[in-house]
CSV table of C-alpha atoms and ligand atoms in Angstrom, one decimal:
chain,number,residue,atom,x,y,z
A,1,UNK,CA,-25.4,-31.6,-10.3
A,2,UNK,CA,-25.6,-32.6,-13.9
A,3,UNK,CA,-29.3,-33.1,-14.9
A,4,UNK,CA,-28.5,-36.3,-16.7
A,5,UNK,CA,-27.0,-38.1,-13.7
A,6,UNK,CA,-28.9,-41.3,-12.8
A,7,UNK,CA,-29.2,-40.2,-9.2
A,8,UNK,CA,-31.0,-37.0,-10.3
A,9,UNK,CA,-33.4,-39.0,-12.4
A,10,UNK,CA,-34.1,-41.4,-9.6
A,11,UNK,CA,-35.0,-38.6,-7.1
A,12,UNK,CA,-37.1,-36.8,-9.8
A,13,UNK,CA,-39.3,-39.9,-10.2
A,14,UNK,CA,-40.0,-39.7,-6.5
A,15,UNK,CA,-38.9,-43.3,-5.9
A,16,UNK,CA,-36.7,-42.3,-3.0
A,17,UNK,CA,-39.5,-40.8,-0.9
A,18,UNK,CA,-41.2,-44.2,-0.4
A,19,UNK,CA,-38.0,-45.9,0.2
A,20,UNK,CA,-36.8,-43.8,3.1
A,21,UNK,CA,-36.5,-46.5,5.7
A,22,UNK,CA,-34.8,-49.0,3.3
A,23,UNK,CA,-32.3,-46.3,2.3
A,24,UNK,CA,-31.5,-45.6,5.9
A,25,UNK,CA,-30.6,-49.2,6.4
A,26,UNK,CA,-28.5,-49.3,3.3
A,27,UNK,CA,-26.6,-46.2,4.5
A,28,UNK,CA,-25.9,-47.7,8.0
A,29,UNK,CA,-22.3,-48.7,8.4
A,30,UNK,CA,-21.9,-52.4,8.1
A,31,UNK,CA,-19.2,-54.4,9.9
A,32,UNK,CA,-16.3,-55.2,7.6
A,33,UNK,CA,-17.0,-58.1,5.3
A,34,UNK,CA,-20.4,-58.6,6.8
A,35,UNK,CA,-19.1,-60.5,9.9
A,36,UNK,CA,-21.1,-59.4,13.0
A,37,UNK,CA,-19.0,-57.8,15.7
A,38,UNK,CA,-20.5,-59.0,19.0
A,39,UNK,CA,-18.0,-57.1,21.2
A,40,UNK,CA,-20.6,-54.6,22.5
A,41,UNK,CA,-23.7,-56.6,21.9
A,42,UNK,CA,-25.7,-56.7,25.1
A,43,UNK,CA,-28.4,-59.0,23.7
A,44,UNK,CA,-26.3,-62.2,23.8
A,45,UNK,CA,-27.6,-64.4,26.6
A,46,UNK,CA,-25.2,-64.3,29.5
A,47,UNK,CA,-24.5,-68.0,29.6
A,48,UNK,CA,-23.2,-68.0,26.0
A,49,UNK,CA,-19.5,-68.1,25.5
A,50,UNK,CA,-18.7,-64.6,24.2
A,51,UNK,CA,-16.1,-61.8,24.4
A,52,UNK,CA,-15.5,-60.8,28.0
A,53,UNK,CA,-12.9,-58.4,29.2
A,54,UNK,CA,-12.3,-60.5,32.4
A,55,UNK,CA,-9.5,-59.0,34.5
A,56,UNK,CA,-6.4,-61.1,34.2
A,57,UNK,CA,-7.2,-63.0,31.0
A,58,UNK,CA,-9.7,-61.6,28.4
A,59,UNK,CA,-12.0,-64.0,26.6
A,60,UNK,CA,-12.4,-63.8,22.8
A,61,UNK,CA,-15.1,-65.7,21.0
A,62,UNK,CA,-16.0,-64.5,17.6
A,63,UNK,CA,-19.3,-66.5,17.3
A,64,UNK,CA,-21.1,-66.7,20.6
A,65,UNK,CA,-22.3,-70.2,21.4
A,66,UNK,CA,-23.3,-72.5,24.2
A,67,UNK,CA,-20.0,-74.3,24.5
A,68,UNK,CA,-19.1,-77.9,23.9
A,69,UNK,CA,-21.2,-80.7,25.4
A,70,UNK,CA,-18.5,-83.3,26.0
A,71,UNK,CA,-21.0,-86.2,25.5
A,72,UNK,CA,-21.4,-85.0,21.9
A,73,UNK,CA,-17.8,-84.1,21.3
A,74,UNK,CA,-15.2,-86.0,19.4
A,75,UNK,CA,-12.0,-85.1,17.6
A,76,UNK,CA,-11.7,-86.2,14.0
A,77,UNK,CA,-8.1,-86.4,12.6
A,78,UNK,CA,-8.4,-87.0,8.9
A,79,UNK,CA,-7.1,-86.0,5.4
A,80,UNK,CA,-3.9,-87.1,3.8
A,81,UNK,CA,-3.0,-89.7,6.4
A,82,UNK,CA,-2.5,-93.5,6.5
A,83,UNK,CA,-4.6,-93.9,9.7
A,84,UNK,CA,-7.5,-91.4,10.2
A,85,UNK,CA,-8.9,-91.5,13.7
A,86,UNK,CA,-11.8,-90.4,15.8
A,87,UNK,CA,-10.9,-89.6,19.4
A,88,UNK,CA,-12.9,-89.1,22.5
A,89,UNK,CA,-11.9,-86.8,25.4
A,90,UNK,CA,-10.5,-89.6,27.5
A,91,UNK,CA,-8.4,-90.8,24.6
A,92,UNK,CA,-6.5,-87.5,24.6
A,93,UNK,CA,-5.1,-88.2,28.1
A,94,UNK,CA,-3.4,-91.2,26.7
A,95,UNK,CA,-0.8,-88.9,25.0
A,96,UNK,CA,2.4,-87.9,26.7
A,97,UNK,CA,1.6,-84.7,28.7
A,98,UNK,CA,3.8,-81.6,28.8
A,99,UNK,CA,3.5,-78.3,30.6
A,100,UNK,CA,4.7,-74.8,29.9
A,101,UNK,CA,4.1,-71.2,31.0
A,102,UNK,CA,3.5,-69.0,28.0
A,103,UNK,CA,1.8,-65.8,27.1
A,104,UNK,CA,-1.1,-65.4,24.7
A,105,UNK,CA,-1.0,-62.1,22.8
A,106,UNK,CA,-4.0,-60.8,21.0
A,107,UNK,CA,-3.8,-58.3,18.1
A,108,UNK,CA,-6.1,-56.0,20.2
A,109,UNK,CA,-2.9,-55.3,22.2
A,110,UNK,CA,-3.2,-57.3,25.4
A,111,UNK,CA,-1.4,-60.3,26.6
A,112,UNK,CA,-1.7,-62.7,29.5
A,113,UNK,CA,0.2,-65.7,30.6
A,114,UNK,CA,-0.9,-69.1,32.0
A,115,UNK,CA,0.4,-72.5,32.7
A,116,UNK,CA,-0.8,-74.8,29.8
A,117,UNK,CA,-0.8,-78.6,29.9
A,118,UNK,CA,-1.3,-80.9,27.0
A,119,UNK,CA,0.4,-83.0,24.3
A,120,UNK,CA,2.7,-82.1,21.4
A,121,UNK,CA,1.4,-82.2,17.9
A,122,UNK,CA,4.0,-84.9,17.2
A,123,UNK,CA,1.8,-87.3,19.2
A,124,UNK,CA,-1.0,-87.0,16.6
A,125,UNK,CA,1.5,-87.4,13.8
A,126,UNK,CA,2.8,-90.6,15.2
A,127,UNK,CA,-0.8,-91.9,15.4
A,128,UNK,CA,-2.3,-90.9,12.0
A,129,UNK,CA,0.9,-91.0,9.9
A,130,UNK,CA,0.5,-88.1,7.4
A,131,UNK,CA,1.5,-88.6,3.8
A,132,UNK,CA,4.7,-86.9,2.6
A,133,UNK,CA,2.6,-84.3,0.7
A,134,UNK,CA,0.5,-83.3,3.8
A,135,UNK,CA,2.3,-80.0,4.3
A,136,UNK,CA,-0.6,-78.1,5.9
A,137,UNK,CA,-3.0,-78.6,8.7
A,138,UNK,CA,-6.5,-77.3,8.9
A,139,UNK,CA,-8.3,-77.0,12.3
A,140,UNK,CA,-12.1,-76.5,12.7
A,141,UNK,CA,-13.9,-75.8,16.0
A,142,UNK,CA,-17.3,-76.1,17.6
A,143,UNK,CA,-18.0,-72.3,17.1
A,144,UNK,CA,-17.5,-72.2,13.3
A,145,UNK,CA,-14.0,-70.9,13.7
A,146,UNK,CA,-11.1,-72.2,11.7
A,147,UNK,CA,-7.4,-71.9,11.3
A,148,UNK,CA,-4.6,-73.4,9.3
A,149,UNK,CA,-0.9,-73.9,9.8
A,150,UNK,CA,2.0,-75.2,7.7
A,151,UNK,CA,2.7,-78.6,9.4
A,152,UNK,CA,6.3,-77.7,10.3
A,153,UNK,CA,5.2,-74.8,12.4
A,154,UNK,CA,3.2,-77.1,14.6
A,155,UNK,CA,6.3,-79.1,15.3
A,156,UNK,CA,8.2,-76.1,16.7
A,157,UNK,CA,9.0,-76.0,20.4
A,158,UNK,CA,6.3,-74.8,22.8
A,159,UNK,CA,3.4,-75.5,20.4
A,160,UNK,CA,0.9,-77.4,22.5
A,161,UNK,CA,-2.4,-79.1,22.1
A,162,UNK,CA,-3.9,-77.9,25.4
A,163,UNK,CA,-6.3,-79.7,27.7
A,164,UNK,CA,-5.5,-78.0,31.0
A,165,UNK,CA,-4.9,-74.4,32.0
A,166,UNK,CA,-3.4,-73.3,35.4
A,167,UNK,CA,-3.8,-76.8,36.8
A,168,UNK,CA,-7.4,-77.4,35.8
A,169,UNK,CA,-9.2,-78.6,32.7
A,170,UNK,CA,-9.7,-75.7,30.3
A,171,UNK,CA,-12.8,-73.7,31.2
A,172,UNK,CA,-15.5,-73.4,28.5
A,173,UNK,CA,-14.4,-69.8,28.0
A,174,UNK,CA,-10.8,-70.7,27.3
A,175,UNK,CA,-11.5,-73.5,24.8
A,176,UNK,CA,-12.7,-76.6,26.6
A,177,UNK,CA,-12.1,-79.4,25.7
A,178,UNK,CA,-9.1,-78.8,23.4
A,179,UNK,CA,-7.3,-75.8,22.1
A,180,UNK,CA,-4.0,-75.0,20.4
A,181,UNK,CA,-1.4,-72.8,22.0
A,182,UNK,CA,1.4,-71.4,19.7
A,183,UNK,CA,3.1,-68.7,21.8
A,184,UNK,CA,4.9,-67.1,18.8
A,185,UNK,CA,1.5,-66.5,17.0
A,186,UNK,CA,-1.1,-63.9,17.7
A,187,UNK,CA,-4.1,-65.1,19.8
A,188,UNK,CA,-6.3,-65.5,16.8
A,189,UNK,CA,-4.2,-68.4,15.6
A,190,UNK,CA,-4.6,-70.2,19.0
A,191,UNK,CA,-7.9,-71.9,18.1
A,192,UNK,CA,-10.2,-73.1,20.9
A,193,UNK,CA,-13.0,-75.8,21.0
A,194,UNK,CA,-11.2,-77.9,18.3
A,195,UNK,CA,-13.4,-80.6,16.7
A,196,UNK,CA,-11.4,-81.6,13.7
A,197,UNK,CA,-7.9,-81.6,12.3
A,198,UNK,CA,-7.3,-82.3,8.7
A,199,UNK,CA,-4.0,-82.8,6.9
A,200,UNK,CA,-3.9,-81.2,3.4
A,201,UNK,CA,-1.4,-80.3,0.7
A,202,UNK,CA,-2.5,-76.7,0.5
A,203,UNK,CA,-3.2,-74.0,3.0
A,204,UNK,CA,-6.9,-73.7,3.9
A,205,UNK,CA,-8.9,-70.8,5.2
A,206,UNK,CA,-8.3,-68.8,8.4
A,207,UNK,CA,-11.1,-67.1,10.3
A,208,UNK,CA,-9.7,-63.6,11.2
A,209,UNK,CA,-7.3,-63.3,8.2
A,210,UNK,CA,-10.4,-63.9,6.0
A,211,UNK,CA,-12.6,-61.4,7.9
A,212,UNK,CA,-10.2,-58.8,9.3
A,213,UNK,CA,-7.0,-57.0,8.4
A,214,UNK,CA,-4.8,-59.8,9.9
A,215,UNK,CA,-2.1,-61.9,8.3
A,216,UNK,CA,-2.6,-65.5,7.4
A,217,UNK,CA,0.7,-66.3,9.0
A,218,UNK,CA,-0.1,-64.5,12.3
A,219,UNK,CA,3.5,-64.4,13.7
A,220,UNK,CA,3.8,-61.8,16.4
A,221,UNK,CA,5.5,-58.7,15.1
A,222,UNK,CA,7.8,-56.2,17.1
A,223,UNK,CA,5.8,-53.5,18.8
A,224,UNK,CA,4.2,-52.6,22.1
A,225,UNK,CA,2.3,-54.9,24.4
A,226,UNK,CA,-0.1,-54.1,27.2
A,227,UNK,CA,0.0,-57.1,29.5
A,228,UNK,CA,-3.2,-57.6,31.5
A,229,UNK,CA,-1.3,-59.2,34.4
A,230,UNK,CA,1.1,-56.3,34.8
A,231,UNK,CA,-1.1,-53.2,35.2
A,232,UNK,CA,-1.4,-52.8,31.4
A,233,UNK,CA,2.0,-51.2,31.5
A,234,UNK,CA,3.2,-50.7,27.9
A,235,UNK,CA,6.2,-52.9,27.2
A,236,UNK,CA,8.2,-53.4,24.0
A,237,UNK,CA,7.9,-56.7,22.2
A,238,UNK,CA,10.6,-57.9,19.9
A,239,UNK,CA,8.6,-60.2,17.6
A,240,UNK,CA,7.9,-63.9,17.9
A,241,UNK,CA,7.0,-65.3,21.3
A,242,UNK,CA,6.4,-62.6,23.9
A,243,UNK,CA,8.5,-62.8,27.0
A,244,UNK,CA,8.5,-60.2,29.8
A,245,UNK,CA,11.1,-60.1,32.5
A,246,UNK,CA,8.5,-61.2,35.1
A,247,UNK,CA,7.3,-64.3,33.1
A,248,UNK,CA,8.2,-67.4,35.0
A,249,UNK,CA,10.7,-69.5,33.0
A,250,UNK,CA,10.1,-73.2,32.9
B,301,LIG,N1,-12.7,-71.4,18.2
B,301,LIG,C1,-12.2,-70.1,18.5
B,301,LIG,N2,-10.9,-70.0,18.8
B,301,LIG,C2,-10.4,-68.7,19.1
B,301,LIG,C3,-11.2,-67.6,19.0
B,301,LIG,C4,-12.6,-67.8,18.6
B,301,LIG,O1,-13.4,-66.8,18.5
B,301,LIG,N3,-13.1,-69.1,18.4
B,301,LIG,N4,-10.7,-66.3,19.2
B,301,LIG,C5,-9.2,-66.2,19.1
B,301,LIG,C6,-8.7,-65.0,19.6
B,301,LIG,S1,-8.9,-63.6,18.6
B,301,LIG,C7,-7.9,-64.9,20.7
B,301,LIG,S2,-7.2,-63.5,21.2
B,301,LIG,C8,-7.8,-66.1,21.6
B,301,LIG,C9,-8.2,-65.7,23.0
B,301,LIG,O2,-8.1,-66.8,23.8
B,301,LIG,P1,-8.9,-66.7,25.2
B,301,LIG,O3,-10.3,-66.5,25.0
B,301,LIG,O4,-8.6,-68.0,25.9
B,301,LIG,O5,-8.3,-65.5,25.9
B,301,LIG,O6,-8.6,-67.2,21.1
B,301,LIG,C10,-8.5,-67.4,19.8
B,301,LIG,N5,-9.1,-68.6,19.5
B,302,LIG,MO1,-7.7,-61.9,19.5
């Protein structure tokens, strides 16, 4: 070691000795970009919504929280629109309902299918009347999660604003009271516990693409899938929406 290196001078002055603990903390590996990874954290109270590897359909919740209290919940639809609105839970059932069976695929390499029921994004557009320059949509949720989409992608077939899963209202774990299902996008784009929807003229932020090695676009790429509902048997995926031969077609 060269004697004029700053590190050498530092140790020579004996400063490090008194800083042992602090230094240990500095050297500890930190989660990427400072975002806590709660996946194996056993200290989170059991009743918090959190990541759970539940057989059949895993639960992913980046910021553990108590879930939505429906008495304090509302959906704000604002931004570049003629007619901004605030909607309550009951209001959402005034929209035309549609149902589909589709698969949610996470970047962690699992997928699971469910029957989803809700309304198409077009219903919201008809209500709030976005301006011609409102080309992007920004979603926020009750757990400080956020996602954005180009507006045209939300108008694609089988994109659904979901209220019910497998014949029942969404459970708190799976996004009660309102989530987005876009079957050709990775799970992280399928935002749960939605509280606000804002029409903008530029793409806004996205939670996992800001905090992990994931694309902003999030379209499912060709590769291998390990469906939870099929014995985790590896199966090829061809990109876009994931269909397996045993998925029920509607
Ligand atoms: N609000 C919110 N939405 C979210 C997440 C989240 O942490 N918070 N996780 C995403 C991820 S990474 C996945 S894979 C899916 C999982 O949906 P599930 O918990 O219903 O299986 O939700 C997505 N939507
Ligand atoms: Mo995910």
